[in-house]
Amino acid sequence: MVDRANKPKHIPVSPSTPSPQAIISNGNDRVTATLPSGEFVEVLLHGATIVSWKSANGNENLFVSSKAHLDGSKAVRGGIPIVFPVFGPPPRNHATSGLPQHGLARTSHWEYLGKTSSESSTLPTSGGDSSVKLDFGLSWQMIEEEDLREHWREDFGLTYSVTLSTEGLETSLQVTNVGKRTWEFQVLLHTYLRINDISNGVIIQGLEATPFTDKVAYAAEQEATKHQWKPHKQFPDPPERTEPSMDVLTINFETDRIYHIAHDGPIRVLEKESPRFEIVRDMLGDVVVWNPWEKKAAGMSDMGEGEWRNFVCVEAGSVSSWTKLESGETWEAGQRIRAFL
């Protein structure tokens, strides 16, 4: 046998790497998932509402009120509730007019469909699986409240996917018309982003030069003119869109705006001029920015004292118009959020 000087050495076999864990807990009312690197997400089956998303260092990125109802008795104040099939109070004489505000998805019991995980690298030092996707489903037949089923008798199927990765959190919603007739809907991901103190200066970038509807200004105008004579109208005029501004949005007062965005660029949230979050949207042309501020928050029974300081809602959605879905069609959209703490 010839003894070669440069014969190959034994190839080391790397130990098996840990995989993402998904657990159904607390009486089968929620699903949690953890990555080997430490990222964590928790989703209630009530509303398929994400109530916790933690970075690898343990920092919580979502706000949930200390008085939020997590027992399924009402919609959760915080996290990421799903708004469907109507945004806000339903309009009169519309197919959704009998539904509660923000529709039925956020107060219904969803089914956990399972998890899948993916691996970004096969290198021994990669840490193994880098993401985990949790899927949840809801259909018209699953709506437990008969009153809701009667008020919106459209045969729909929803699949909600929550993907936790080392890069952030991704949520996507697939809407399918499994019935025989066309219907229309609105959708919004009502994201409560956790911040330290909104009064210290929170800036939203990426909304410049974008027309918006200012619901706070509209409400103040309606209040100021409520005793003035007006021509009789069956329905009040909707709020008008405000001319876009080139300035970034600084949250230092009650804010409730709907931005109608033509571009698909990222939305950034800064606290004390430092990046805190970045949101990238897919097929969601509207962004709602909301904080009730002190006076209005004091009248919310499910908001703890002073907690209005600890969040800003930056909500990707499709709410400025209605999306029509014909029989057999499927519509899908979503968002990806990165946290910088």
Short mmCIF file of C-alpha atoms in Angstrom, two decimals, residues 39-333:
data_model
loop_
_atom_site.label_atom_id
_atom_site.label_comp_id
_atom_site.label_asym_id
_atom_site.label_seq_id
_atom_site.Cartn_x
_atom_site.Cartn_y
_atom_site.Cartn_z
CA GLU A 39 -36.80 33.75 19.44
CA PHE A 40 -40.33 33.08 20.71
CA VAL A 41 -43.93 33.53 19.56
CA GLU A 42 -47.26 32.79 21.25
CA VAL A 43 -50.60 32.61 19.43
CA LEU A 44 -54.04 32.31 21.02
CA LEU A 45 -56.51 30.10 19.17
CA HIS A 46 -59.06 32.77 20.14
CA GLY A 47 -58.84 35.02 17.10
CA ALA A 48 -55.51 33.45 16.06
CA THR A 49 -54.16 36.49 17.89
CA ILE A 50 -50.41 36.71 18.36
CA VAL A 51 -49.95 37.86 21.95
CA SER A 52 -46.16 37.60 22.28
CA TRP A 53 -43.15 37.89 20.00
CA LYS A 54 -39.75 37.95 21.64
CA SER A 55 -36.33 38.48 20.11
CA ALA A 56 -33.46 36.13 20.88
CA ASN A 57 -32.34 38.41 23.73
CA GLY A 58 -35.75 38.11 25.41
CA ASN A 59 -37.06 41.56 24.49
CA GLU A 60 -40.84 41.62 23.97
CA ASN A 61 -41.85 43.33 20.72
CA LEU A 62 -45.65 43.34 21.02
CA PHE A 63 -47.83 45.22 23.49
CA VAL A 64 -50.69 43.47 25.29
CA SER A 65 -52.67 45.40 27.90
CA SER A 66 -52.55 44.17 31.48
CA LYS A 67 -56.37 44.25 31.35
CA ALA A 68 -56.70 42.41 28.05
CA HIS A 69 -59.19 39.53 27.96
CA LEU A 70 -57.26 36.38 27.02
CA ASP A 71 -60.08 33.96 27.91
CA GLY A 72 -61.96 34.27 24.64
CA SER A 73 -64.69 36.52 26.06
CA LYS A 74 -63.82 39.44 23.75
CA ALA A 75 -61.21 40.64 21.31
CA VAL A 76 -57.69 40.97 22.72
CA ARG A 77 -56.45 44.50 23.43
CA GLY A 78 -52.98 44.12 21.99
CA GLY A 79 -50.83 41.71 20.01
CA ILE A 80 -51.89 41.30 16.38
CA PRO A 81 -55.66 40.82 16.08
CA ILE A 82 -56.98 39.94 12.60
CA VAL A 83 -59.61 42.32 11.19
CA PHE A 84 -61.93 40.57 8.69
CA PRO A 85 -64.26 40.95 6.76
CA VAL A 86 -64.87 44.60 7.67
CA PHE A 87 -62.71 47.37 9.12
CA GLY A 88 -64.23 49.60 11.79
CA PRO A 89 -67.98 49.92 12.28
CA PRO A 90 -69.71 48.17 9.36
CA PRO A 91 -71.35 50.51 6.84
CA ARG A 92 -75.11 50.63 6.64
CA ASN A 93 -76.93 48.70 3.95
CA HIS A 94 -73.92 46.51 3.31
CA ALA A 95 -73.59 42.72 3.50
CA THR A 96 -71.45 43.15 6.64
CA SER A 97 -73.74 45.66 8.39
CA GLY A 98 -74.91 43.10 10.98
CA LEU A 99 -71.37 42.25 12.11
CA PRO A 100 -69.56 43.83 15.09
CA GLN A 101 -66.78 46.37 14.62
CA HIS A 102 -63.76 44.86 12.86
CA GLY A 103 -65.70 41.75 11.87
CA LEU A 104 -65.68 38.19 13.18
CA ALA A 105 -62.17 36.76 12.75
CA ARG A 106 -60.63 38.31 15.88
CA THR A 107 -63.32 36.88 18.18
CA SER A 108 -63.69 33.41 16.67
CA HIS A 109 -61.96 30.17 17.70
CA TRP A 110 -59.45 29.08 15.06
CA GLU A 111 -58.04 25.64 14.37
CA TYR A 112 -54.32 24.95 14.65
CA LEU A 113 -53.31 23.23 11.40
CA GLY A 114 -49.70 22.38 12.30
CA LYS A 115 -46.14 23.60 11.88
CA THR A 116 -43.36 23.41 9.33
CA SER A 117 -39.74 24.43 9.77
CA SER A 118 -37.01 25.37 7.33
CA GLU A 119 -33.23 25.29 7.41
CA SER A 120 -31.25 28.12 5.88
CA SER A 121 -27.88 26.35 5.99
CA THR A 122 -26.41 22.88 6.32
CA LEU A 123 -23.17 24.10 7.86
CA PRO A 124 -22.41 22.63 11.30
CA THR A 125 -22.20 26.15 12.75
CA SER A 126 -25.54 27.33 11.37
CA GLY A 127 -27.55 26.44 14.47
CA GLY A 128 -29.94 24.20 12.56
CA ASP A 129 -33.45 25.23 11.62
CA SER A 130 -33.77 28.99 11.20
CA SER A 131 -37.56 29.41 11.06
CA VAL A 132 -40.85 27.81 12.01
CA LYS A 133 -44.24 28.41 10.40
CA LEU A 134 -47.49 27.91 12.31
CA ASP A 135 -50.72 27.61 10.31
CA PHE A 136 -54.25 28.34 11.56
CA GLY A 137 -57.61 27.97 9.84
CA LEU A 138 -61.11 29.42 10.08
CA SER A 139 -64.23 28.85 7.99
CA TRP A 140 -67.85 29.99 8.04
CA GLN A 141 -68.91 26.60 9.42
CA MET A 142 -66.53 27.04 12.39
CA ILE A 143 -68.14 30.27 13.62
CA GLU A 144 -69.64 29.29 16.96
CA GLU A 145 -71.98 32.27 17.36
CA GLU A 146 -75.09 31.59 15.32
CA ASP A 147 -75.90 35.30 15.26
CA LEU A 148 -72.64 36.04 13.43
CA ARG A 149 -73.24 33.29 10.89
CA GLU A 150 -76.70 34.66 10.19
CA HIS A 151 -75.43 38.21 9.69
CA TRP A 152 -72.76 37.24 7.16
CA ARG A 153 -73.63 34.07 5.31
CA GLU A 154 -70.65 33.97 2.97
CA ASP A 155 -68.79 30.69 2.59
CA PHE A 156 -65.18 31.65 3.27
CA GLY A 157 -61.97 29.89 4.21
CA LEU A 158 -59.09 31.63 5.97
CA THR A 159 -55.56 30.30 6.40
CA TYR A 160 -53.30 32.39 8.63
CA SER A 161 -49.59 31.67 8.67
CA VAL A 162 -47.25 32.94 11.40
CA THR A 163 -43.56 32.52 10.57
CA LEU A 164 -40.97 33.08 13.26
CA SER A 165 -37.36 33.41 12.11
CA THR A 166 -34.08 34.87 13.24
CA GLU A 167 -34.83 37.80 10.90
CA GLY A 168 -38.21 38.71 12.38
CA LEU A 169 -41.90 37.82 12.31
CA GLU A 170 -43.97 37.26 9.20
CA THR A 171 -47.76 37.01 9.10
CA SER A 172 -49.78 36.19 6.00
CA LEU A 173 -53.50 35.68 5.44
CA GLN A 174 -55.03 33.64 2.64
CA VAL A 175 -58.71 34.29 1.91
CA THR A 176 -60.64 31.81 -0.26
CA ASN A 177 -64.19 32.02 -1.56
CA VAL A 178 -65.39 28.42 -1.27
CA GLY A 179 -69.00 29.35 -1.97
CA LYS A 180 -70.92 29.85 -5.19
CA ARG A 181 -71.46 33.61 -5.15
CA THR A 182 -69.16 36.64 -5.22
CA TRP A 183 -68.58 38.60 -2.02
CA GLU A 184 -66.30 41.41 -0.87
CA PHE A 185 -64.20 42.05 2.19
CA GLN A 186 -61.66 44.23 3.96
CA VAL A 187 -58.70 42.99 5.98
CA LEU A 188 -56.19 44.45 8.44
CA LEU A 189 -53.42 43.16 10.70
CA HIS A 190 -53.99 45.30 13.83
CA THR A 191 -50.40 45.27 15.09
CA TYR A 192 -49.62 46.75 18.53
CA LEU A 193 -45.88 47.47 18.57
CA ARG A 194 -44.31 47.77 22.04
CA ILE A 195 -42.27 50.87 22.80
CA ASN A 196 -40.86 52.29 26.02
CA ASP A 197 -42.71 55.63 26.12
CA ILE A 198 -44.50 57.22 23.20
CA SER A 199 -44.25 60.66 24.81
CA ASN A 200 -40.46 60.52 24.43
CA GLY A 201 -40.78 60.89 20.69
CA VAL A 202 -41.85 58.17 18.27
CA ILE A 203 -41.40 58.77 14.56
CA ILE A 204 -42.94 56.83 11.67
CA GLN A 205 -40.90 56.95 8.46
CA GLY A 206 -42.06 55.86 5.03
CA LEU A 207 -45.43 57.64 4.99
CA GLU A 208 -44.17 60.92 3.55
CA ALA A 209 -45.91 62.24 0.43
CA THR A 210 -48.78 59.85 1.08
CA PRO A 211 -52.44 60.96 1.21
CA PHE A 212 -54.26 59.97 4.38
CA THR A 213 -57.61 60.11 6.13
CA ASP A 214 -57.42 61.80 9.55
CA LYS A 215 -60.21 60.29 11.66
CA VAL A 216 -59.35 62.40 14.72
CA ALA A 217 -59.68 65.67 12.81
CA TYR A 218 -62.89 64.43 11.20
CA ALA A 219 -64.41 63.56 14.59
CA ALA A 220 -63.46 66.99 15.97
CA GLU A 221 -65.05 68.69 12.97
CA GLN A 222 -68.24 66.69 13.38
CA GLU A 223 -68.40 67.60 17.07
CA ALA A 224 -67.78 71.30 16.42
CA THR A 225 -70.54 71.53 13.80
CA LYS A 226 -73.12 69.17 15.30
CA HIS A 227 -75.48 72.04 16.26
CA GLN A 228 -75.20 73.78 12.91
CA TRP A 229 -77.96 73.34 10.34
CA LYS A 230 -77.03 70.97 7.56
CA PRO A 231 -78.95 69.65 4.55
CA HIS A 232 -80.64 66.39 5.50
CA LYS A 233 -78.65 63.36 4.43
CA GLN A 234 -79.43 59.75 5.13
CA PHE A 235 -75.73 59.10 5.80
CA PRO A 236 -73.03 61.60 6.82
CA ASP A 237 -70.24 62.38 4.41
CA PRO A 238 -67.18 60.20 4.95
CA PRO A 239 -63.94 61.92 6.01
CA GLU A 240 -61.95 63.37 3.15
CA ARG A 241 -58.37 62.50 2.39
CA THR A 242 -55.80 65.01 3.60
CA GLU A 243 -53.17 66.35 1.23
CA PRO A 244 -49.89 64.49 1.72
CA SER A 245 -47.06 66.02 3.72
CA MET A 246 -43.34 65.65 3.11
CA ASP A 247 -42.70 65.55 6.87
CA VAL A 248 -42.27 62.33 8.82
CA LEU A 249 -45.06 61.52 11.25
CA THR A 250 -44.22 62.25 14.88
CA ILE A 251 -46.66 60.74 17.38
CA ASN A 252 -47.18 63.37 20.07
CA PHE A 253 -50.99 63.51 20.23
CA GLU A 254 -54.01 61.26 19.66
CA THR A 255 -53.51 59.70 16.25
CA ASP A 256 -55.90 57.74 14.06
CA ARG A 257 -54.95 57.91 10.41
CA ILE A 258 -55.39 55.72 7.36
CA TYR A 259 -52.56 56.15 4.87
CA HIS A 260 -53.33 55.14 1.30
CA ILE A 261 -49.95 54.01 0.00
CA ALA A 262 -49.18 53.46 -3.66
CA HIS A 263 -45.58 52.31 -3.12
CA ASP A 264 -44.43 49.15 -1.37
CA GLY A 265 -41.45 50.58 0.50
CA PRO A 266 -40.74 49.75 4.15
CA ILE A 267 -42.34 51.56 7.09
CA ARG A 268 -39.93 52.30 9.94
CA VAL A 269 -40.68 53.08 13.58
CA LEU A 270 -38.06 55.09 15.47
CA GLU A 271 -37.94 55.76 19.20
CA LYS A 272 -35.62 58.52 20.40
CA GLU A 273 -34.36 58.65 16.81
CA SER A 274 -33.16 55.03 17.00
CA PRO A 275 -34.67 52.33 14.73
CA ARG A 276 -37.09 50.08 16.61
CA PHE A 277 -39.14 48.30 13.92
CA GLU A 278 -39.31 47.91 10.15
CA ILE A 279 -42.48 46.70 8.39
CA VAL A 280 -42.58 45.42 4.83
CA ARG A 281 -46.01 44.85 3.29
CA ASP A 282 -47.14 42.49 0.56
CA MET A 283 -50.40 43.27 -1.26
CA LEU A 284 -51.59 45.53 1.58
CA GLY A 285 -52.00 49.04 0.23
CA ASP A 286 -53.12 50.82 3.40
CA VAL A 287 -51.42 51.54 6.72
CA VAL A 288 -53.35 52.60 9.82
CA VAL A 289 -51.43 54.47 12.53
CA TRP A 290 -53.19 54.66 15.89
CA ASN A 291 -52.66 55.66 19.50
CA PRO A 292 -55.61 56.83 21.64
CA TRP A 293 -53.49 59.09 23.90
CA GLU A 294 -54.32 59.72 27.53
CA LYS A 295 -57.91 60.99 27.49
CA LYS A 296 -59.42 58.38 25.21
CA ALA A 297 -57.37 55.54 26.74
CA ALA A 298 -58.81 56.40 30.16
CA GLY A 299 -62.26 55.40 28.87
CA MET A 300 -61.15 51.94 27.70
CA SER A 301 -62.06 49.25 30.20
CA ASP A 302 -59.42 46.86 28.85
CA MET A 303 -56.53 49.34 28.92
CA GLY A 304 -54.37 49.63 32.04
CA GLU A 305 -53.64 53.04 33.52
CA GLY A 306 -50.91 54.82 31.58
CA GLU A 307 -50.40 51.91 29.18
CA TRP A 308 -51.18 54.09 26.16
CA ARG A 309 -47.57 55.23 26.48
CA ASN A 310 -46.22 51.75 25.74
CA PHE A 311 -47.43 51.11 22.19
CA VAL A 312 -48.08 52.45 18.75
CA CYS A 313 -50.28 50.61 16.28
CA VAL A 314 -48.89 50.42 12.75
CA GLU A 315 -51.42 48.27 10.92
CA ALA A 316 -50.97 46.95 7.39
CA GLY A 317 -54.25 46.32 5.62
CA SER A 318 -56.55 46.72 2.67
CA VAL A 319 -59.36 48.90 4.01
CA SER A 320 -59.79 52.00 1.84
CA SER A 321 -61.90 49.97 -0.60
CA TRP A 322 -63.47 46.51 -0.86
CA THR A 323 -61.80 43.48 -2.40
CA LYS A 324 -64.16 41.33 -4.45
CA LEU A 325 -63.64 37.59 -4.51
CA GLU A 326 -65.45 35.38 -7.00
CA SER A 327 -66.32 31.75 -6.41
CA GLY A 328 -63.19 29.60 -6.18
CA GLU A 329 -60.78 32.55 -6.05
CA THR A 330 -58.06 33.01 -3.42
CA TRP A 331 -56.47 36.26 -2.25
CA GLU A 332 -53.30 36.41 -0.17
CA ALA A 333 -51.36 39.19 1.54
#
